[in-house]
Amino acid sequence: MSDFRILLSLAGKADSLCGESNWSAWKRDLPMVLEADGASWDIIEGTTPLPPVTDADARSLYNLRNKQARTVIWSMINQELHPIILDKATGKDTYAALKAKFESTSLARRVALRTALHRVVHDPSKRIDVYIESLKDLRRQLKDMGTEVGDDYFKDILLTNLDHSFAHVHTSLLSQPSGDMIGCRQMMYIPEFKARSFPKNHHHPFTPSAVQPIPTGRPSPNFI
């Protein structure tokens, strides 16, 4: 199988870009597809420059991969987004156009994400990592816009919205050193935390009796 066919095969396994709502996740998937041939992602990202005219073979291969990457990206986005890239001749320009469209640094978008970050609801009837992952996803979206949410601030938000029934977990997290997000992750594996992470009569997902699917997160109405 050629490198190009491998890329197209992998592209078919990724979720298609549907717009701003899944741009952050799609942007993380794209390198996993284009890195399969060992060169295309570096070309798209701009890490690998166009070879000099004196190196005709390398220049030809660069241009071929750049054009093929355009087709791969085209196959990974919803049809209604195709007009955004129809006038782009290369994968590098195609990615740049999508990035400019969906990675806006507008004040309104940033404020909306920050607001959503503070309003994620912790549902104590669901696994605690559902709540944490909802917060982490918004944190990643803010990072994509160039806005960093530091570890201490992230932990403050996590603790602020933690359900009152997790009082022991709250106290344990407060005892962690400043900036120690490893402590937050480790909390999921200590007995006391695990005991508070599952509602009464809810089977642990790793036991044979666990027949219920892992629930999805429940963001607040303002979740973006």
PDB file of N, CA and C in Angstrom, residues 18 46 57 115 139 183 201 215:
ATOM      1  N   CYS A  18     -16.451  19.258  11.808  1.00  0.00           N
ATOM      2  CA  CYS A  18     -17.786  19.778  11.514  1.00  0.00           C
ATOM      3  C   CYS A  18     -17.892  21.274  11.806  1.00  0.00           C
ATOM      4  N   GLY A  46       4.839  23.501   8.630  1.00  0.00           N
ATOM      5  CA  GLY A  46       5.858  24.480   8.282  1.00  0.00           C
ATOM      6  C   GLY A  46       7.227  24.185   8.851  1.00  0.00           C
ATOM      7  N   ASP A  57      14.758  16.511  -7.023  1.00  0.00           N
ATOM      8  CA  ASP A  57      14.027  15.336  -6.536  1.00  0.00           C
ATOM      9  C   ASP A  57      13.330  15.618  -5.204  1.00  0.00           C
ATOM     10  N   THR A 115     -16.146  31.278  30.431  1.00  0.00           N
ATOM     11  CA  THR A 115     -17.408  31.158  31.158  1.00  0.00           C
ATOM     12  C   THR A 115     -17.817  29.696  31.281  1.00  0.00           C
ATOM     13  N   ARG A 139     -10.068  23.567  28.667  1.00  0.00           N
ATOM     14  CA  ARG A 139      -8.714  24.089  28.873  1.00  0.00           C
ATOM     15  C   ARG A 139      -7.899  23.973  27.586  1.00  0.00           C
ATOM     16  N   GLY A 183      -0.947  15.289  41.569  1.00  0.00           N
ATOM     17  CA  GLY A 183      -1.736  14.928  42.739  1.00  0.00           C
ATOM     18  C   GLY A 183      -3.200  14.766  42.397  1.00  0.00           C
ATOM     19  N   ASN A 201     -24.858   1.612  44.478  1.00  0.00           N
ATOM     20  CA  ASN A 201     -25.415   0.603  43.582  1.00  0.00           C
ATOM     21  C   ASN A 201     -24.882   0.702  42.158  1.00  0.00           C
ATOM     22  N   PRO A 215     -20.876   6.496  31.286  1.00  0.00           N
ATOM     23  CA  PRO A 215     -21.688   7.655  30.905  1.00  0.00           C
ATOM     24  C   PRO A 215     -20.837   8.774  30.356  1.00  0.00           C
TER      25      PRO A 215
END
